[in-house]
């Protein structure tokens, strides 16, 4: 489900939204779409540099006009293509491979793996 649907259903007062990495992009887009539901934003290491990429700012504003049913797909289509570049994918693949190696180490050498 959508963050905004959750906030509406919770019928809570304005909420602080926090997002890390791509979640920061999603949180910012949600706040732009429905500012009455959001009191403030905390963006931790957002996946996009809004201050350095004005086109992302324009895309986020565009998302505020997208119909609710299309919002998740539109946010990824507009913002994801700019944030999930080849460098991002390469880093993600490397991280997955490192994690797999650590999993094997945890199984074979639990004491050593605890160090990491």
Coordinates of N, CA, C and O in Angstrom, one line a residue:
X1 N 0.8 -1.2 0.0 CA 0.0 0.0 0.0 C 0.9 1.3 0.0 O 2.0 1.2 0.2
X2 N 0.2 2.3 -0.2 CA 0.9 3.6 -0.4 C 1.0 4.3 1.0 O 0.1 4.1 1.9
X3 N 2.1 5.0 1.2 CA 2.3 5.7 2.5 C 1.1 6.6 2.8 O 0.6 6.7 3.9
X4 N 0.7 7.3 1.7 CA -0.4 8.3 1.9 C -1.7 7.6 2.3 O -2.4 8.1 3.2
X5 N -2.0 6.4 1.8 CA -3.2 5.7 2.2 C -3.1 5.3 3.6 O -4.1 5.4 4.4
X6 N -1.9 4.9 4.0 CA -1.7 4.5 5.4 C -1.9 5.7 6.4 O -2.6 5.6 7.4
X7 N -1.4 6.8 6.0 CA -1.6 8.0 6.9 C -3.0 8.5 6.9 O -3.5 8.8 8.0
X8 N -3.7 8.4 5.8 CA -5.2 8.7 5.8 C -6.0 7.7 6.7 O -6.8 8.2 7.5
X9 N -5.7 6.4 6.6 CA -6.4 5.4 7.3 C -6.1 5.5 8.8 O -7.0 5.2 9.6
X10 N -4.9 5.9 9.2 CA -4.5 6.0 10.6 C -5.3 7.2 11.2 O -5.4 7.3 12.4
X11 N -5.7 8.1 10.4 CA -6.4 9.3 10.9 C -5.7 10.0 12.0 O -6.3 10.4 13.0
X12 N -4.4 10.1 11.9 CA -3.5 10.7 12.9 C -3.3 12.1 12.5 O -3.5 12.5 11.4
X13 N -2.8 12.9 13.5 CA -2.5 14.3 13.1 C -1.3 14.3 12.2 O -0.7 13.2 11.9
X14 N -0.9 15.4 11.7 CA 0.3 15.5 10.8 C 1.4 14.6 11.3 O 1.7 14.6 12.5
X15 N 2.1 13.9 10.4 CA 3.1 13.0 10.8 C 4.5 13.4 10.3 O 4.6 13.9 9.2
X16 N 5.5 13.1 11.0 CA 6.9 13.2 10.5 C 7.2 12.0 9.7 O 7.0 10.9 10.1
X17 N 7.6 12.3 8.4 CA 8.0 11.2 7.5 C 9.5 11.2 7.5 O 10.2 12.2 7.4
X18 N 10.1 10.0 7.6 CA 11.5 9.8 7.5 C 11.8 8.8 6.4 O 11.1 7.8 6.3
X19 N 12.8 9.1 5.6 CA 13.2 8.1 4.6 C 14.7 8.1 4.4 O 15.4 9.1 4.5
X20 N 15.2 6.8 4.2 CA 16.6 6.7 4.0 C 16.9 6.2 2.6 O 16.1 5.3 2.1
X21 N 17.8 6.7 1.9 CA 18.2 6.3 0.5 C 17.0 6.6 -0.4 O 16.4 7.7 -0.4
X22 N 16.5 5.6 -1.1 CA 15.4 5.8 -2.0 C 14.1 6.2 -1.3 O 13.2 6.9 -1.7
X23 N 14.0 5.7 0.0 CA 12.9 6.1 0.8 C 12.8 7.6 1.1 O 11.7 8.1 1.3
X24 N 14.0 8.2 1.1 CA 14.0 9.7 1.2 C 13.3 10.3 0.0 O 12.5 11.3 0.1
X25 N 13.5 9.8 -1.2 CA 12.8 10.3 -2.4 C 11.3 10.1 -2.3 O 10.5 11.0 -2.6
X26 N 10.9 8.9 -1.8 CA 9.5 8.5 -1.7 C 8.9 9.4 -0.6 O 7.8 10.0 -0.9
X27 N 9.5 9.6 0.5 CA 9.0 10.5 1.5 C 8.8 11.9 1.1 O 7.8 12.6 1.3
X28 N 9.8 12.5 0.4 CA 9.7 13.8 -0.2 C 8.6 13.9 -1.2 O 7.8 14.9 -1.1
X29 N 8.4 13.0 -2.0 CA 7.3 13.0 -3.0 C 6.0 12.9 -2.3 O 5.0 13.6 -2.7
X30 N 5.9 12.1 -1.3 CA 4.6 12.0 -0.6 C 4.2 13.3 0.1 O 3.1 13.7 0.1
X31 N 5.2 13.9 0.7 CA 5.0 15.2 1.4 C 4.6 16.3 0.4 O 3.7 17.1 0.7
X32 N 5.2 16.3 -0.8 CA 4.7 17.2 -1.8 C 3.3 17.0 -2.3 O 2.6 17.9 -2.6
X33 N 3.0 15.7 -2.4 CA 1.6 15.3 -2.9 C 0.5 15.7 -1.9 O -0.5 16.2 -2.3
X34 N 0.8 15.4 -0.6 CA -0.2 15.7 0.4 C 0.4 16.4 1.6 O 0.5 15.8 2.7
X35 N 0.7 17.7 1.5 CA 1.4 18.4 2.6 C 0.6 18.5 3.9 O 1.1 18.6 5.0
X36 N -0.7 18.3 3.8 CA -1.6 18.4 5.0 C -1.4 17.2 5.9 O -1.8 17.2 7.1
X37 N -0.9 16.1 5.4 CA -0.7 14.9 6.2 C 0.7 14.8 6.8 O 1.0 14.0 7.7
X38 N 1.6 15.7 6.4 CA 3.0 15.6 6.8 C 3.4 16.9 7.6 O 3.3 18.0 7.1
X39 N 3.9 16.7 8.8 CA 4.4 17.9 9.6 C 5.8 18.2 9.2 O 6.2 19.4 9.2
X40 N 6.7 17.2 9.0 CA 8.1 17.5 8.6 C 8.7 16.3 8.0 O 8.1 15.2 8.0
X41 N 9.9 16.5 7.4 CA 10.6 15.4 6.7 C 12.0 15.2 7.3 O 12.6 16.2 7.7
X42 N 12.4 14.0 7.4 CA 13.8 13.7 7.8 C 14.3 12.8 6.6 O 13.8 11.8 6.4
X43 N 15.3 13.4 5.9 CA 15.9 12.6 4.7 C 17.3 12.2 5.1 O 18.1 13.1 5.3
X44 N 17.5 10.9 5.2 CA 18.8 10.4 5.6 C 19.4 9.8 4.4 O 18.9 8.9 3.8
X45 N 20.5 10.4 4.0 CA 21.3 9.9 2.8 C 20.3 9.6 1.6 O 20.3 8.5 1.1
X46 N 19.6 10.7 1.2 CA 18.6 10.4 0.1 C 19.3 9.9 -1.2 O 20.5 10.3 -1.4
X47 N 18.7 9.1 -1.9 CA 19.3 8.5 -3.1 C 19.5 9.5 -4.2 O 20.2 9.2 -5.1
X48 N 18.9 10.6 -4.1 CA 19.1 11.6 -5.1 C 19.6 12.9 -4.5 O 19.2 13.2 -3.3
X49 N 20.3 13.7 -5.2 CA 20.8 15.0 -4.7 C 19.9 16.1 -5.2 O 20.2 16.6 -6.3
X50 N 18.8 16.4 -4.5 CA 17.9 17.4 -5.0 C 18.5 18.7 -5.3 O 18.2 19.4 -6.2
X51 N 19.4 19.1 -4.4 CA 20.0 20.4 -4.6 C 21.0 20.5 -5.8 O 21.2 21.5 -6.3
X52 N 21.5 19.3 -6.2 CA 22.4 19.3 -7.3 C 21.7 18.9 -8.6 O 22.4 19.0 -9.7
X53 N 20.5 18.4 -8.6 CA 19.8 18.0 -9.8 C 18.4 18.7 -9.8 O 17.4 18.1 -9.4
X54 N 18.4 19.9 -10.3 CA 17.1 20.6 -10.4 C 16.0 19.8 -11.1 O 14.8 20.0 -10.8
X55 N 16.4 19.0 -12.0 CA 15.3 18.2 -12.8 C 14.6 17.2 -11.8 O 13.4 17.0 -12.0
X56 N 15.3 16.8 -10.7 CA 14.6 15.9 -9.7 C 13.6 16.8 -9.0 O 12.5 16.3 -8.6
X57 N 13.9 18.0 -8.7 CA 12.9 18.9 -8.0 C 11.7 19.0 -8.9 O 10.5 18.9 -8.4
X58 N 11.8 19.2 -10.2 CA 10.7 19.4 -11.1 C 9.9 18.0 -11.1 O 8.7 18.1 -11.1
X59 N 10.6 16.9 -11.2 CA 9.9 15.6 -11.2 C 9.1 15.4 -9.9 O 8.0 14.9 -10.0
X60 N 9.7 15.8 -8.8 CA 8.9 15.6 -7.5 C 7.7 16.5 -7.5 O 6.6 16.1 -7.0
X61 N 7.8 17.7 -8.1 CA 6.6 18.6 -8.1 C 5.5 17.9 -9.1 O 4.3 18.0 -8.8
X62 N 6.0 17.3 -10.2 CA 5.1 16.7 -11.1 C 4.3 15.6 -10.4 O 3.1 15.4 -10.6
X63 N 5.0 14.8 -9.5 CA 4.3 13.7 -8.8 C 3.1 14.2 -8.0 O 2.2 13.4 -7.7
X64 N 3.2 15.4 -7.5 CA 2.1 15.9 -6.7 C 0.7 16.0 -7.5 O -0.3 16.1 -6.9
X65 N 0.8 15.9 -8.8 CA -0.4 15.9 -9.7 C -0.8 14.6 -10.2 O -1.8 14.5 -10.9
X66 N 0.0 13.5 -9.9 CA -0.3 12.2 -10.5 C -1.5 11.6 -9.7 O -1.5 11.6 -8.5
X67 N -2.4 10.9 -10.4 CA -3.5 10.2 -9.7 C -3.0 9.2 -8.7 O -1.9 8.5 -9.0
X68 N -3.7 9.0 -7.7 CA -3.3 8.2 -6.5 C -2.9 6.8 -7.0 O -1.9 6.2 -6.6
X69 N -3.7 6.2 -7.9 CA -3.4 4.8 -8.3 C -2.1 4.6 -9.0 O -1.5 3.6 -9.0
X70 N -1.7 5.7 -9.7 CA -0.4 5.7 -10.5 C 0.8 6.2 -9.7 O 1.9 6.1 -10.2
X71 N 0.6 6.7 -8.5 CA 1.7 7.4 -7.8 C 2.9 6.5 -7.6 O 4.0 6.9 -7.9
X72 N 2.8 5.2 -7.1 CA 4.0 4.4 -6.8 C 4.8 4.2 -8.1 O 6.0 4.4 -8.2
X73 N 4.1 3.8 -9.2 CA 4.8 3.5 -10.5 C 5.4 4.8 -11.0 O 6.5 4.8 -11.6
X74 N 4.6 5.9 -10.9 CA 5.1 7.2 -11.5 C 6.3 7.7 -10.7 O 7.3 8.2 -11.3
X75 N 6.3 7.5 -9.4 CA 7.5 8.0 -8.6 C 8.7 7.2 -9.0 O 9.8 7.8 -9.1
X76 N 8.6 5.9 -9.2 CA 9.8 5.2 -9.6 C 10.2 5.5 -11.0 O 11.4 5.7 -11.3
X77 N 9.2 5.7 -11.9 CA 9.5 6.0 -13.3 C 10.2 7.4 -13.4 O 11.2 7.5 -14.2
X78 N 9.8 8.3 -12.7 CA 10.3 9.7 -12.8 C 11.7 9.8 -12.0 O 12.6 10.3 -12.5
X79 N 11.7 9.3 -10.8 CA 12.8 9.5 -10.0 C 13.8 8.3 -10.0 O 15.0 8.5 -9.9
X80 N 13.3 7.1 -10.1 CA 14.1 6.0 -10.1 C 15.1 5.9 -11.2 O 16.3 5.5 -11.0
X81 N 14.7 6.3 -12.4 CA 15.6 6.2 -13.5 C 16.8 7.1 -13.4 O 17.8 6.9 -14.0
X82 N 16.7 8.1 -12.6 CA 17.8 9.1 -12.3 C 18.6 8.7 -11.2 O 19.8 9.1 -11.1
X83 N 18.1 7.9 -10.2 CA 18.8 7.6 -9.0 C 19.5 6.2 -9.1 O 20.5 5.9 -8.5
X84 N 18.8 5.3 -9.9 CA 19.4 3.9 -10.0 C 20.2 3.8 -11.3 O 19.8 3.1 -12.2
X85 N 21.3 4.5 -11.3 CA 22.2 4.5 -12.4 C 23.1 3.3 -12.4 O 23.1 2.4 -11.5
X86 N 24.0 3.1 -13.3 CA 25.0 2.0 -13.4 C 25.8 1.9 -12.1 O 26.1 0.8 -11.6
X87 N 26.3 3.0 -11.6 CA 27.1 3.0 -10.4 C 26.3 2.5 -9.2 O 26.8 1.7 -8.4
X88 N 25.0 2.8 -9.1 CA 24.2 2.3 -8.0 C 24.0 0.8 -8.1 O 24.2 0.1 -7.1
X89 N 23.7 0.4 -9.3 CA 23.5 -1.1 -9.5 C 24.8 -1.8 -9.2 O 24.8 -2.9 -8.6
X90 N 26.0 -1.3 -9.7 CA 27.2 -2.0 -9.4 C 27.5 -2.1 -7.9 O 27.9 -3.2 -7.4
X91 N 27.2 -1.0 -7.2 CA 27.4 -1.1 -5.7 C 26.5 -2.1 -5.1 O 26.9 -2.8 -4.2
X92 N 25.2 -2.1 -5.5 CA 24.2 -3.0 -4.9 C 24.7 -4.5 -5.2 O 24.6 -5.3 -4.3
X93 N 25.1 -4.8 -6.4 CA 25.6 -6.1 -6.7 C 26.8 -6.5 -5.8 O 26.8 -7.6 -5.3
X94 N 27.7 -5.6 -5.7 CA 28.9 -5.8 -4.9 C 28.4 -6.1 -3.4 O 28.9 -7.0 -2.8
X95 N 27.5 -5.3 -2.9 CA 27.1 -5.5 -1.5 C 26.4 -6.8 -1.3 O 26.6 -7.5 -0.3
X96 N 25.6 -7.2 -2.3 CA 24.9 -8.6 -2.2 C 26.0 -9.7 -2.2 O 25.9 -10.6 -1.4
X97 N 27.0 -9.6 -3.1 CA 28.0 -10.6 -3.1 C 28.8 -10.6 -1.8 O 29.1 -11.7 -1.3
X98 N 29.1 -9.5 -1.2 CA 29.8 -9.4 0.1 C 29.0 -10.0 1.1 O 29.4 -10.8 2.0
X99 N 27.7 -9.7 1.1 CA 26.8 -10.3 2.2 C 26.7 -11.8 2.0 O 26.7 -12.5 3.1
X100 N 26.7 -12.3 0.8 CA 26.7 -13.8 0.7 C 27.9 -14.4 1.2 O 27.9 -15.5 1.9
X101 N 29.1 -13.8 1.0 CA 30.3 -14.3 1.6 C 30.3 -14.3 3.1 O 30.7 -15.2 3.8
X102 N 29.7 -13.2 3.6 CA 29.6 -13.1 5.1 C 28.7 -14.2 5.7 O 28.9 -14.7 6.7
X103 N 27.6 -14.5 4.9 CA 26.7 -15.5 5.4 C 27.4 -16.9 5.5 O 27.2 -17.6 6.4
X104 N 28.2 -17.2 4.5 CA 29.0 -18.4 4.5 C 30.0 -18.4 5.6 O 30.1 -19.4 6.3
X105 N 30.6 -17.3 5.9 CA 31.5 -17.2 7.0 C 30.8 -17.3 8.3 O 31.3 -18.0 9.2
X106 N 29.6 -16.8 8.5 CA 28.8 -16.9 9.7 C 28.5 -18.4 10.0 O 28.5 -18.9 11.1
X107 N 28.2 -19.2 8.9 CA 27.9 -20.6 9.1 C 29.2 -21.4 9.4 O 29.1 -22.3 10.3
X108 N 30.3 -21.1 8.7 CA 31.5 -21.9 8.9 C 32.4 -21.5 10.1 O 33.0 -22.3 10.8
X109 N 32.4 -20.2 10.4 CA 33.2 -19.6 11.5 C 32.4 -18.6 12.3 O 32.7 -17.4 12.2
X110 N 31.5 -19.0 13.1 CA 30.6 -18.1 13.8 C 31.4 -17.1 14.7 O 31.0 -15.9 14.7
X111 N 32.5 -17.5 15.3 CA 33.2 -16.6 16.2 C 33.9 -15.5 15.4 O 33.9 -14.3 15.8
X112 N 34.5 -15.9 14.2 CA 35.1 -14.9 13.4 C 34.1 -14.0 12.7 O 34.3 -12.8 12.7
X113 N 32.9 -14.5 12.3 CA 31.9 -13.7 11.7 C 31.3 -12.7 12.7 O 31.0 -11.6 12.3
X114 N 31.3 -13.0 14.0 CA 30.8 -12.1 15.0 C 31.6 -10.8 15.0 O 31.2 -9.7 15.4
X115 N 32.9 -11.0 14.7 CA 33.8 -9.8 14.6 C 33.4 -8.8 13.6 O 33.5 -7.6 13.8
X116 N 32.8 -9.3 12.5 CA 32.4 -8.4 11.4 C 31.0 -8.0 11.7 O 30.3 -7.3 11.1

